[in-house]
Structures are given as C-alpha cells and as structure tokens.
Coordinates of N, CA, C and O in Angstrom, one line a residue:
X16 N 159.1 57.6 -48.7 CA 158.9 56.9 -47.6 C 157.6 57.3 -46.6 O 157.6 57.0 -45.3
X17 N 157.8 58.6 -46.6 CA 156.8 59.6 -46.2 C 157.1 60.4 -44.6 O 156.3 60.3 -44.2
X18 N 158.5 60.7 -44.9 CA 159.2 60.8 -43.3 C 159.7 62.3 -44.1 O 160.1 62.6 -45.5
X19 N 159.1 63.1 -43.1 CA 159.5 64.9 -43.5 C 161.4 64.5 -43.6 O 162.0 63.6 -43.1
X20 N 161.8 64.9 -44.3 CA 163.0 65.5 -45.0 C 163.9 67.2 -45.2 O 163.0 67.7 -45.3
X21 N 165.3 67.8 -45.3 CA 165.2 68.7 -45.4 C 166.9 68.3 -46.7 O 167.1 67.3 -46.1
X22 N 166.7 69.3 -47.2 CA 167.7 69.2 -48.4 C 168.3 70.7 -48.5 O 167.7 72.0 -48.1
X23 N 169.8 70.6 -48.5 CA 170.3 72.0 -48.8 C 171.3 71.7 -50.3 O 171.5 71.0 -50.9
X24 N 170.9 73.1 -50.9 CA 172.0 73.5 -51.9 C 171.9 74.7 -52.3 O 171.5 75.7 -50.9
X25 N 172.7 75.3 -53.0 CA 173.4 76.5 -53.4 C 172.3 77.0 -54.9 O 172.2 76.2 -56.0
X26 N 172.1 77.9 -55.3 CA 171.7 78.6 -56.0 C 172.2 79.8 -56.3 O 173.3 80.5 -55.7
X27 N 172.2 80.4 -57.7 CA 173.1 81.3 -58.1 C 172.0 82.4 -58.4 O 170.8 82.6 -58.9
X28 N 172.0 83.7 -57.3 CA 171.1 84.9 -57.4 C 171.1 85.5 -58.7 O 171.9 85.5 -59.5
X29 N 169.8 85.7 -59.2 CA 169.8 86.8 -60.1 C 171.0 87.8 -60.5 O 171.1 87.9 -61.3
X30 N 171.0 88.8 -59.1 CA 172.3 89.3 -59.1 C 174.2 88.6 -59.0 O 174.9 89.5 -59.0
X31 N 174.1 87.5 -59.3 CA 175.6 87.2 -59.1 C 175.6 86.2 -58.2 O 176.4 85.0 -58.4
X32 N 175.8 86.7 -56.8 CA 175.6 85.4 -55.4 C 175.7 84.5 -55.5 O 174.1 83.9 -55.9
X33 N 176.2 83.7 -55.1 CA 175.9 81.8 -54.5 C 174.8 82.4 -53.6 O 175.1 82.9 -52.5
X34 N 173.8 82.0 -53.0 CA 172.9 81.8 -52.3 C 172.8 80.1 -51.7 O 172.4 79.1 -52.0
X35 N 172.6 80.1 -50.8 CA 172.6 78.4 -49.8 C 171.0 78.7 -48.9 O 171.1 79.4 -48.4
X36 N 170.3 77.5 -49.5 CA 169.1 77.5 -49.6 C 168.6 75.5 -48.8 O 169.7 75.3 -49.3
X37 N 167.8 76.5 -47.7 CA 167.5 74.9 -46.7 C 166.0 74.4 -47.1 O 165.4 75.8 -47.2
X38 N 165.7 73.4 -47.8 CA 164.1 73.3 -47.6 C 163.7 72.3 -46.6 O 164.4 71.3 -46.6
X39 N 162.8 72.6 -46.3 CA 162.3 71.2 -45.4 C 160.3 71.2 -45.8 O 160.0 72.0 -45.9
X40 N 160.5 70.0 -45.6 CA 159.2 69.6 -46.7 C 159.3 68.0 -45.3 O 159.6 67.2 -45.0
X41 N 157.7 68.4 -45.7 CA 157.0 67.1 -44.8 C 155.8 66.8 -45.6 O 154.8 67.3 -46.5
X42 N 155.3 65.1 -45.5 CA 154.3 65.0 -46.3 C 152.9 65.2 -45.7 O 152.8 65.8 -44.2
X43 N 152.0 65.4 -46.2 CA 150.6 66.0 -45.6 C 149.7 64.5 -46.1 O 149.5 64.7 -47.3
X44 N 149.2 64.2 -44.9 CA 148.1 62.9 -45.2 C 147.0 63.4 -45.7 O 146.2 64.2 -44.8
X45 N 145.9 62.3 -46.1 CA 144.3 62.4 -46.1 C 143.9 61.9 -45.2 O 144.2 60.7 -44.6
X46 N 142.7 61.6 -45.6 CA 141.9 60.8 -44.3 C 142.4 59.8 -44.3 O 142.1 59.1 -43.0
X47 N 142.5 58.8 -45.4 CA 143.0 57.7 -45.2 C 144.0 57.1 -45.1 O 144.3 56.2 -44.8
X48 N 144.9 58.4 -44.7 CA 146.5 57.9 -44.0 C 147.3 58.1 -44.8 O 149.0 58.3 -44.5
X49 N 147.1 57.9 -46.5 CA 147.9 58.3 -47.5 C 148.4 59.7 -47.8 O 147.7 60.6 -47.2
X50 N 149.4 59.8 -47.9 CA 150.0 61.1 -48.7 C 149.3 61.6 -49.6 O 149.3 60.7 -50.4
X51 N 148.7 62.9 -49.1 CA 148.0 63.9 -50.5 C 148.5 64.2 -51.1 O 148.9 64.5 -52.1
X52 N 149.9 65.3 -50.4 CA 150.8 65.9 -51.1 C 152.0 66.4 -50.0 O 152.0 66.0 -49.1
X53 N 152.8 66.7 -50.5 CA 154.1 67.3 -49.8 C 154.0 68.6 -49.9 O 153.8 69.8 -50.4
X54 N 154.4 69.5 -48.4 CA 154.5 70.7 -48.6 C 155.7 71.1 -47.8 O 156.2 70.2 -46.9
X55 N 156.1 72.7 -47.7 CA 157.1 72.5 -47.3 C 157.6 74.1 -47.2 O 157.1 75.3 -48.0
X56 N 158.8 74.5 -47.0 CA 159.5 75.8 -46.5 C 161.1 75.8 -47.2 O 161.9 74.8 -46.9
X57 N 161.3 77.1 -47.6 CA 162.9 77.1 -48.2 C 163.0 78.2 -47.6 O 162.3 79.4 -47.5
X58 N 164.4 78.3 -47.0 CA 165.1 79.1 -45.9 C 166.2 79.7 -46.8 O 167.4 78.8 -47.0
X59 N 166.5 80.9 -46.7 CA 168.0 81.5 -47.6 C 169.0 80.8 -46.0 O 168.5 81.6 -45.0
X60 N 169.7 80.0 -46.0 CA 170.8 79.9 -44.7 C 172.5 80.5 -45.4 O 173.3 80.2 -44.8
X61 N 172.2 81.4 -46.1 CA 173.2 82.1 -46.6 C 174.7 82.6 -45.5 O 175.7 82.1 -45.6
X62 N 174.2 83.2 -45.0 CA 174.9 84.2 -43.9 C 175.4 82.8 -42.7 O 176.6 83.0 -42.2
X63 N 174.5 82.0 -42.1 CA 174.5 80.9 -41.8 C 175.8 80.0 -42.1 O 176.6 79.4 -41.3
X64 N 175.3 79.8 -43.0 CA 176.5 78.9 -44.0 C 178.0 80.0 -44.4 O 179.3 78.8 -43.4
X65 N 177.7 80.9 -44.7 CA 179.4 81.5 -44.5 C 179.8 81.8 -43.1 O 181.4 81.8 -42.8
X66 N 179.1 82.0 -42.0 CA 179.8 81.9 -40.7 C 179.9 80.6 -40.3 O 181.2 80.8 -39.3
X67 N 179.6 79.4 -40.4 CA 180.1 78.0 -40.4 C 181.6 77.8 -40.7 O 182.2 77.2 -40.5
X68 N 181.1 78.1 -42.0 CA 182.3 78.2 -42.9 C 184.0 79.5 -42.2 O 185.3 78.6 -42.3
X69 N 183.7 80.4 -41.7 CA 184.2 81.3 -41.2 C 185.0 80.5 -39.8 O 186.0 80.4 -39.6
X70 N 184.0 79.9 -39.3 CA 184.1 79.5 -37.9 C 185.1 78.7 -38.0 O 186.1 77.9 -38.0
X71 N 185.0 77.1 -39.0 CA 185.7 76.5 -39.1 C 187.2 76.6 -39.7 O 188.2 76.2 -39.4
X72 N 187.3 77.7 -40.6 CA 188.6 78.2 -41.1 C 189.5 78.8 -40.2 O 190.3 78.5 -40.0
X73 N 189.3 79.6 -39.0 CA 189.1 79.7 -38.1 C 190.0 79.1 -37.4 O 191.1 78.9 -36.5
X74 N 189.3 77.5 -36.7 CA 189.8 76.8 -35.8 C 190.6 75.9 -36.4 O 191.6 75.8 -36.1
X75 N 190.7 76.1 -38.1 CA 191.7 75.3 -38.4 C 193.2 76.3 -38.5 O 194.0 75.8 -38.1
X76 N 193.0 77.4 -38.8 CA 194.1 78.2 -38.4 C 195.1 78.2 -36.6 O 196.0 77.8 -36.8
X77 N 193.3 78.2 -36.3 CA 194.2 77.8 -35.1 C 194.9 76.9 -34.1 O 196.1 76.6 -33.9
X78 N 194.3 75.6 -34.8 CA 195.0 74.5 -34.7 C 196.3 74.4 -35.3 O 197.4 73.8 -34.7
X79 N 196.4 74.7 -36.5 CA 197.7 74.9 -36.8 C 199.1 75.6 -36.3 O 200.3 75.6 -36.2
X80 N 198.5 76.7 -35.5 CA 198.8 77.6 -34.9 C 199.7 76.7 -33.7 O 200.5 76.6 -33.3
X81 N 198.3 76.4 -33.3 CA 199.2 75.5 -32.2 C 200.2 74.0 -32.4 O 201.1 73.9 -31.6
X82 N 200.1 74.0 -33.3 CA 201.1 72.5 -34.0 C 202.8 73.4 -34.0 O 203.4 72.8 -34.4
X83 N 202.7 74.4 -34.4 CA 204.0 75.1 -34.3 C 204.2 75.4 -33.6 O 206.0 76.1 -33.9
X84 N 204.2 75.9 -32.5 CA 204.7 76.3 -30.5 C 205.3 74.7 -30.4 O 204.9 73.9 -30.0
X85 N 206.3 75.3 -29.5 CA 207.3 74.2 -28.7 C 206.4 73.8 -27.9 O 207.0 73.8 -26.6
X86 N 205.4 73.8 -27.3 CA 204.6 73.8 -26.5 C 203.5 73.0 -26.5 O 202.7 72.8 -27.3
X87 N 202.3 73.0 -25.5 CA 201.3 72.4 -25.4 C 200.0 73.6 -24.8 O 200.0 74.0 -23.4
X88 N 199.0 73.5 -25.2 CA 198.2 75.0 -25.0 C 197.0 74.1 -24.0 O 196.8 72.4 -24.7
X89 N 196.5 74.2 -23.0 CA 195.5 73.6 -22.4 C 194.4 74.4 -21.7 O 194.9 75.6 -21.2
X90 N 193.4 73.9 -21.2 CA 192.6 74.3 -20.4 C 191.9 73.5 -19.4 O 191.8 72.3 -19.5
X91 N 191.9 73.7 -18.2 CA 191.4 72.9 -16.8 C 190.3 73.7 -16.0 O 190.6 74.6 -16.3
X92 N 189.2 72.5 -15.9 CA 188.1 73.1 -15.4 C 188.5 72.9 -13.6 O 189.2 72.0 -13.2
X93 N 187.9 74.0 -12.9 CA 188.3 74.1 -11.3 C 187.9 73.0 -10.9 O 187.1 72.1 -11.4
X94 N 188.3 72.7 -9.8 CA 187.9 71.6 -8.7 C 188.7 70.0 -8.8 O 189.7 70.7 -9.1
X95 N 188.6 69.7 -7.7 CA 189.7 68.5 -7.3 C 190.2 67.7 -8.3 O 191.0 67.3 -8.7
X96 N 188.7 67.4 -9.5 CA 189.4 66.5 -10.7 C 190.5 67.2 -11.8 O 191.1 66.0 -12.3
X97 N 190.8 68.4 -11.6 CA 191.1 68.8 -12.6 C 191.6 68.4 -14.1 O 191.8 67.8 -14.8
X98 N 189.8 68.3 -14.5 CA 189.6 67.6 -16.0 C 190.1 69.0 -16.8 O 189.8 69.8 -16.8
X99 N 190.6 68.6 -17.9 CA 191.1 69.4 -19.5 C 189.5 69.5 -19.9 O 188.8 68.5 -20.1
X100 N 189.2 70.8 -20.6 CA 188.4 70.6 -21.2 C 189.1 71.3 -22.9 O 188.1 70.8 -23.2
X101 N 190.2 71.7 -22.8 CA 190.6 71.6 -24.0 C 192.4 71.3 -23.6 O 193.0 71.5 -22.6
X102 N 192.9 70.3 -24.7 CA 194.4 70.2 -24.7 C 195.2 69.9 -26.0 O 194.4 69.4 -26.9
X103 N 195.8 70.9 -26.6 CA 196.2 71.0 -28.1 C 196.8 69.8 -28.7 O 197.5 68.8 -27.5
X104 N 196.9 69.4 -29.6 CA 197.4 68.0 -30.1 C 198.9 67.6 -29.9 O 199.9 66.6 -29.6
X105 N 199.6 68.7 -29.8 CA 201.5 68.6 -29.5 C 201.8 67.5 -28.2 O 202.2 67.4 -27.4
X106 N 200.5 67.9 -27.4 CA 200.9 66.6 -26.1 C 201.9 65.0 -26.2 O 202.3 64.9 -26.0
X107 N 201.6 64.7 -27.5 CA 201.7 63.4 -27.6 C 203.2 63.5 -28.2 O 204.0 62.9 -28.1
X108 N 202.9 65.0 -29.0 CA 204.7 64.9 -29.5 C 205.8 65.4 -28.5 O 206.6 64.7 -28.6
X109 N 205.1 65.7 -27.4 CA 206.3 66.8 -26.7 C 206.7 65.3 -25.4 O 207.5 65.5 -24.8
X110 N 205.0 64.6 -24.5 CA 205.4 64.0 -24.2 C 204.8 62.5 -24.2 O 205.6 61.8 -22.9
X111 N 204.5 62.4 -25.4 CA 204.7 60.9 -25.7 C 203.5 59.9 -25.2 O 202.9 58.9 -25.3
X112 N 202.4 60.5 -24.3 CA 201.0 60.1 -24.4 C 199.7 60.6 -25.0 O 200.1 61.8 -25.4
X113 N 199.3 59.6 -25.9 CA 197.8 59.8 -26.3 C 197.0 60.9 -25.8 O 197.1 61.0 -24.1
X114 N 196.4 62.3 -26.3 CA 196.0 63.0 -26.1 C 194.6 62.1 -24.9 O 194.2 63.1 -24.3
X115 N 194.1 61.2 -25.9 CA 192.6 60.6 -25.1 C 192.9 60.3 -23.6 O 191.8 60.5 -22.8
X116 N 194.3 59.9 -23.3 CA 194.7 59.8 -21.5 C 194.4 60.7 -21.1 O 193.9 60.6 -19.5
X117 N 194.5 62.0 -21.3 CA 194.6 62.9 -20.2 C 193.2 63.2 -20.4 O 192.5 63.9 -19.2
X118 N 192.1 62.7 -20.9 CA 191.0 63.5 -20.9 C 190.3 62.6 -20.0 O 189.2 62.6 -19.2
X119 N 190.4 61.1 -20.4 CA 189.7 59.8 -20.0 C 190.7 59.5 -18.3 O 189.4 59.1 -17.8
X120 N 191.6 60.1 -18.0 CA 192.2 59.8 -16.6 C 192.2 60.6 -15.5 O 192.9 61.9 -16.1
X121 N 191.0 61.1 -14.6 CA 190.9 61.7 -14.0 C 192.2 62.5 -13.3 O 193.5 61.1 -12.8
X122 N 193.1 63.0 -13.1 CA 194.2 63.9 -12.5 C 195.5 63.2 -13.2 O 196.5 63.3 -12.6
X123 N 195.8 62.3 -14.6 CA 196.7 62.1 -15.5 C 197.5 62.8 -15.3 O 198.5 62.3 -15.3
X124 N 197.7 64.0 -15.2 CA 198.6 64.9 -15.4 C 199.7 64.6 -14.1 O 200.6 65.4 -13.9
X125 N 198.7 64.5 -13.2 CA 199.7 64.6 -11.7 C 200.9 63.2 -11.9 O 201.9 63.2 -11.4
X126 N 200.1 62.2 -12.5 CA 200.7 61.3 -12.6 C 202.3 61.0 -13.4 O 203.0 60.1 -13.2
X127 N 201.9 61.9 -14.4 CA 203.3 62.0 -14.8 C 204.3 62.9 -14.6 O 205.7 62.7 -15.3
X128 N 204.0 64.0 -13.5 CA 205.3 64.5 -12.7 C 206.1 63.6 -12.3 O 206.3 62.8 -11.7
X129 N 207.3 64.2 -12.6 CA 208.6 64.0 -11.7 C 208.6 63.8 -10.4 O 208.1 64.2 -10.2
X130 N 208.8 62.3 -9.8 CA 209.0 62.3 -8.7 C 209.0 62.9 -7.7 O 208.7 63.4 -6.4
X131 N 210.5 63.5 -8.1 CA 211.4 64.1 -7.5 C 210.8 66.0 -7.2 O 210.7 66.6 -6.4
X132 N 209.6 66.0 -8.3 CA 209.5 67.7 -8.6 C 207.5 67.4 -8.1 O 206.8 68.8 -7.6
X133 N 207.2 66.2 -7.8 CA 205.2 65.9 -7.6 C 204.9 67.1 -6.3 O 204.5 67.7 -6.5
X134 N 205.7 67.0 -5.5 CA 205.5 67.5 -3.9 C 205.6 69.6 -4.3 O 204.6 69.6 -3.6
X135 N 206.1 69.6 -4.6 CA 206.4 70.8 -5.2 C 205.6 71.7 -5.6 O 205.0 72.6 -5.7
X136 N 204.9 70.7 -7.0 CA 204.5 71.2 -8.4 C 202.8 71.3 -7.3 O 202.0 72.3 -7.5
X137 N 202.6 70.1 -6.5 CA 201.2 69.9 -6.0 C 201.2 71.0 -5.0 O 200.2 71.4 -4.9
X138 N 202.0 71.6 -4.2 CA 201.8 72.5 -3.2 C 202.0 73.6 -3.4 O 200.9 74.8 -3.2
X139 N 202.7 74.4 -5.1 CA 202.6 75.5 -5.6 C 200.8 75.2 -6.3 O 200.1 76.5 -6.4
X140 N 200.5 74.6 -6.8 CA 199.3 74.6 -7.3 C 197.9 74.9 -6.1 O 197.3 75.7 -7.0
X141 N 198.3 74.1 -5.0 CA 197.2 74.3 -4.5 C 197.4 75.8 -4.1 O 196.1 76.4 -3.5
X142 N 198.5 76.1 -3.6 CA 198.4 77.8 -3.3 C 197.5 78.4 -4.2 O 196.9 79.8 -4.2
X143 N 198.0 78.0 -5.5 CA 197.7 79.4 -6.5 C 195.7 78.6 -6.7 O 195.3 80.0 -6.9
X144 N 195.8 77.8 -6.5 CA 194.1 77.8 -6.6 C 193.4 78.6 -5.6 O 192.4 79.1 -5.6
X145 N 193.9 78.3 -4.1 CA 193.6 79.2 -3.2 C 193.5 80.1 -3.3 O 192.8 81.4 -3.1
X146 N 195.0 81.3 -3.6 CA 194.7 82.4 -3.5 C 194.2 83.2 -5.0 O 194.3 84.0 -5.6
X147 N 193.7 81.7 -6.2 CA 193.4 82.8 -7.4 C 194.8 83.3 -8.4 O 194.7 84.5 -8.2
X148 N 195.7 82.8 -8.1 CA 197.0 83.3 -8.7 C 197.6 82.8 -9.9 O 197.0 81.3 -9.7
X149 N 198.2 83.7 -10.8 CA 198.3 82.8 -11.9 C 200.1 81.6 -11.2 O 200.8 81.6 -10.1
X150 N 199.7 80.2 -12.1 CA 200.6 79.1 -11.6 C 201.9 79.6 -12.8 O 202.0 79.2 -14.0
X151 N 203.2 80.1 -12.1 CA 204.5 80.0 -12.7 C 205.1 78.9 -12.5 O 205.8 78.9 -11.1
X152 N 205.7 77.6 -13.1 CA 207.0 76.5 -12.2 C 208.1 75.8 -13.7 O 206.7 75.9 -14.9
X153 N 208.7 76.1 -13.3 CA 209.5 75.0 -14.4 C 209.9 73.5 -13.1 O 210.2 73.5 -12.4
X154 N 209.3 72.5 -14.5 CA 209.4 71.1 -13.3 C 209.3 69.6 -14.5 O 209.1 70.4 -16.0
X155 N 210.2 68.5 -14.2 CA 210.0 67.6 -14.9 C 209.2 67.2 -15.0 O 208.2 66.5 -14.3
X156 N 208.4 66.0 -16.0 CA 207.7 65.1 -16.1 C 208.1 64.1 -16.6 O 209.5 64.0 -17.5
X157 N 207.5 62.7 -16.9 CA 208.4 61.6 -17.1 C 207.7 61.4 -18.8 O 206.1 61.0 -18.7
X158 N 208.1 61.3 -19.9 CA 207.7 60.8 -20.9 C 207.1 59.5 -21.0 O 207.5 58.3 -20.2
X159 N 206.5 59.2 -22.2 CA 206.0 57.7 -21.8 C 207.1 56.4 -22.6 O 207.1 55.9 -21.8
X160 N 208.2 57.4 -23.1 CA 209.3 56.1 -23.3 C 210.1 56.2 -21.9 O 211.5 55.2 -22.3
X161 N 209.9 56.8 -20.7 CA 210.2 57.1 -19.8 C 211.8 58.5 -19.8 O 212.3 58.1 -18.7
X162 N 211.9 58.8 -21.1 CA 213.3 60.0 -20.3 C 212.6 61.4 -19.8 O 210.8 61.1 -19.7
X163 N 213.4 62.1 -19.8 CA 212.5 62.8 -18.7 C 212.7 64.6 -19.9 O 213.3 64.5 -20.7
X164 N 211.1 65.2 -19.3 CA 210.8 66.6 -20.3 C 210.9 67.3 -19.3 O 210.2 67.1 -18.3
X165 N 211.3 68.4 -19.7 CA 211.0 69.7 -18.8 C 210.3 70.6 -19.2 O 210.4 70.8 -20.9
X166 N 209.1 71.1 -18.6 CA 208.2 71.9 -19.0 C 208.5 73.2 -18.0 O 208.7 72.9 -17.0
X167 N 208.0 74.1 -18.9 CA 207.6 75.6 -18.2 C 206.3 75.9 -18.1 O 205.6 75.9 -19.0
X168 N 205.7 76.1 -17.1 CA 204.3 75.8 -16.8 C 203.9 77.2 -16.7 O 204.7 78.2 -15.5
X169 N 202.8 77.8 -17.2 CA 202.5 79.1 -17.4 C 201.0 79.3 -16.9 O 200.8 79.1 -18.8
X170 N 200.3 79.1 -16.2 CA 198.4 79.1 -15.9 C 197.8 80.0 -15.3 O 198.5 80.8 -14.1
X171 N 197.0 80.4 -15.9 CA 196.3 81.9 -15.3 C 194.9 81.2 -15.2 O 194.2 80.3 -15.8
X172 N 194.1 81.9 -14.1 CA 193.1 81.6 -13.4 C 191.9 82.2 -14.9 O 192.0 83.4 -15.1
X173 N 190.9 82.0 -15.3 CA 189.9 83.0 -16.0 C 188.9 82.8 -15.2 O 188.3 81.6 -14.8
X174 N 188.2 84.0 -15.2 CA 187.2 84.1 -14.2 C 185.7 84.1 -14.7 O 185.8 84.5 -16.1
X175 N 185.0 83.6 -14.6 CA 183.3 84.2 -15.1 C 183.0 84.9 -15.1 O 183.1 85.8 -14.2
X176 N 181.6 85.0 -15.2 CA 180.7 86.3 -15.4 C 180.5 86.6 -13.8 O 180.2 87.9 -13.6
X177 N 179.9 85.6 -12.8 CA 180.4 85.7 -11.3 C 181.7 86.2 -10.8 O 181.1 86.6 -9.3
X178 N 182.4 86.1 -11.6 CA 183.9 86.4 -10.8 C 184.6 85.4 -10.3 O 185.7 85.4 -10.2
X179 N 184.1 84.2 -10.5 CA 184.4 82.7 -10.1 C 185.5 81.9 -11.1 O 185.2 82.5 -12.3
X180 N 186.6 81.3 -10.3 CA 187.1 81.1 -11.4 C 186.4 79.6 -12.6 O 186.1 78.8 -11.7
X181 N 186.6 79.7 -13.6 CA 185.6 79.2 -15.0 C 186.6 77.9 -14.9 O 185.7 76.9 -15.5
X182 N 187.7 78.6 -15.7 CA 188.9 77.9 -15.8 C 190.3 78.0 -15.9 O 190.6 79.0 -15.2
X183 N 191.0 77.3 -15.7 CA 192.4 77.6 -15.8 C 192.8 77.4 -17.2 O 192.9 76.4 -18.1
X184 N 193.4 78.1 -17.6 CA 194.1 78.0 -19.2 C 195.7 78.3 -19.1 O 196.0 79.5 -18.2
X185 N 197.0 77.7 -19.8 CA 197.6 77.7 -19.8 C 198.9 76.9 -20.8 O 198.2 76.4 -22.0
X186 N 200.2 77.1 -20.8 CA 200.6 76.6 -21.8 C 201.6 75.7 -20.8 O 202.6 76.6 -20.4
X187 N 202.2 75.0 -21.6 CA 203.2 74.5 -21.0 C 204.7 74.3 -22.4 O 204.1 73.4 -23.3
X188 N 205.3 75.1 -22.1 CA 206.4 74.8 -22.6 C 207.6 73.9 -22.9 O 208.0 73.6 -21.2
X189 N 207.8 73.7 -23.6 CA 208.9 72.4 -24.0 C 210.3 73.0 -23.2 O 211.3 73.5 -25.2
X190 N 211.1 73.0 -22.4 CA 212.4 73.8 -22.5 C 213.2 72.8 -22.0 O 214.5 73.2 -21.3
X191 N 213.4 71.1 -22.6 CA 214.3 70.4 -22.1 C 215.2 70.6 -22.4 O 216.8 70.7 -21.9
X192 N 215.6 71.3 -23.4 CA 216.8 71.9 -24.5 C 218.1 72.4 -23.7 O 219.0 72.6 -23.1
X193 N 217.0 73.4 -23.3 CA 218.0 74.8 -22.2 C 218.1 74.4 -21.1 O 219.2 74.4 -20.8
X194 N 217.6 73.2 -20.3 CA 217.4 72.7 -19.0 C 219.0 72.1 -19.3 O 220.0 71.6 -18.5
X195 N 218.9 71.1 -20.5 CA 220.3 70.1 -21.0 C 221.3 71.0 -20.8 O 222.2 70.7 -20.2
X196 N 221.4 71.8 -21.5 CA 222.2 73.1 -21.8 C 223.0 73.3 -20.3 O 224.4 73.7 -20.3
X197 N 221.8 74.4 -19.7 CA 222.4 74.6 -18.5 C 223.2 73.3 -17.3 O 224.2 73.7 -17.1
X198 N 222.4 72.2 -17.3 CA 223.4 71.4 -16.8 C 225.2 71.0 -17.2 O 225.6 70.9 -16.4
X199 N 224.8 71.1 -19.0 CA 226.7 71.1 -19.4 C 227.0 71.8 -18.7 O 228.2 71.7 -18.4

C-alpha cells in the first residue's frame, strides 16, 4: 500500500530473556514516485511493555478490591457541576442506577438523595467546600427501584500542587442493614 507501518513482536535474546521490539518502517520513493525501497528502525520496548503490563495488572487488582467492599469509591471535580472523574462499578449494585448516568447528568447524585435529607446534605456539603473540610454524613438515597438505601459518606478534599482543591475523593458505605437494625 505504500503507507508507513509499525509492527510489534518479541524475540528471545541470546542470553535467554524475551525482548519486545517495535519496527517503524516507511517507504522511500524514487524520482518517479514509486517505492524504491523500505527503511526503518527497530526499538527495544521491553521496559515500556513490562510497565504497561504491570499497570494493567495493578488496575485490575484495584478494580477487584473495589468490587469487594460494601461501598462506592468516587472522585469529584471541584466546582458547581460536581462532576465525577471516577466512580467505582459497585454504584449500580448498591443504588441501582447505571454508572454512565452519574457521568452524563450533571448533579445526578443530588437528584437521588432522599427528599427529607436533601437540604441537610447540601448545606453540609456547601460548608465543607467553603471551609475545605472533610464531609462526613449519614443520609438516605432513593434506589432506582424506589427503596431507601442508607449511605455513610466519607469525603476528603485533595489539594493540587498550588494548594487549591483539585478533587474530592471519598467512599459511600452502604449502612442500610445497620440503620434498619437500629430502627427495629
């Protein structure tokens, strides 16, 4: 086709270890525009390959860990929209709404707060944002199927390099069973 291309492969080094190689190859055209020859370079990308593998394995362990806890880990960007930049997959198991909704609809988390708790939660959140203080509170949300879920929120401000809040990270723990037992 005459287009530059790249190929990745592994070789066994003479000393025994496997090395990952990337060849970057492009055509060299003659005066008539036809391909006269191909030239390229080979790069040993073993370190990059191993780093990428280790990162994928770490991310996989992290996701498995987050699936084990009875809660939802999250990260919110500062500002009026309170946009999520991370939300653990357990959100749908615990509160019933698809993970995508939390990212697509600005302020969606506010909409699911139980109406009787909404004002107190928003007032406390505003205070914490203003004071750059941890947000800790127990409140109810409405599950997608309509039943009540109790959450314990533990949210901390994370400062950026300039000292301003870069994001808010936290955990919503499902404490429904505990609260229902308390009521009984």
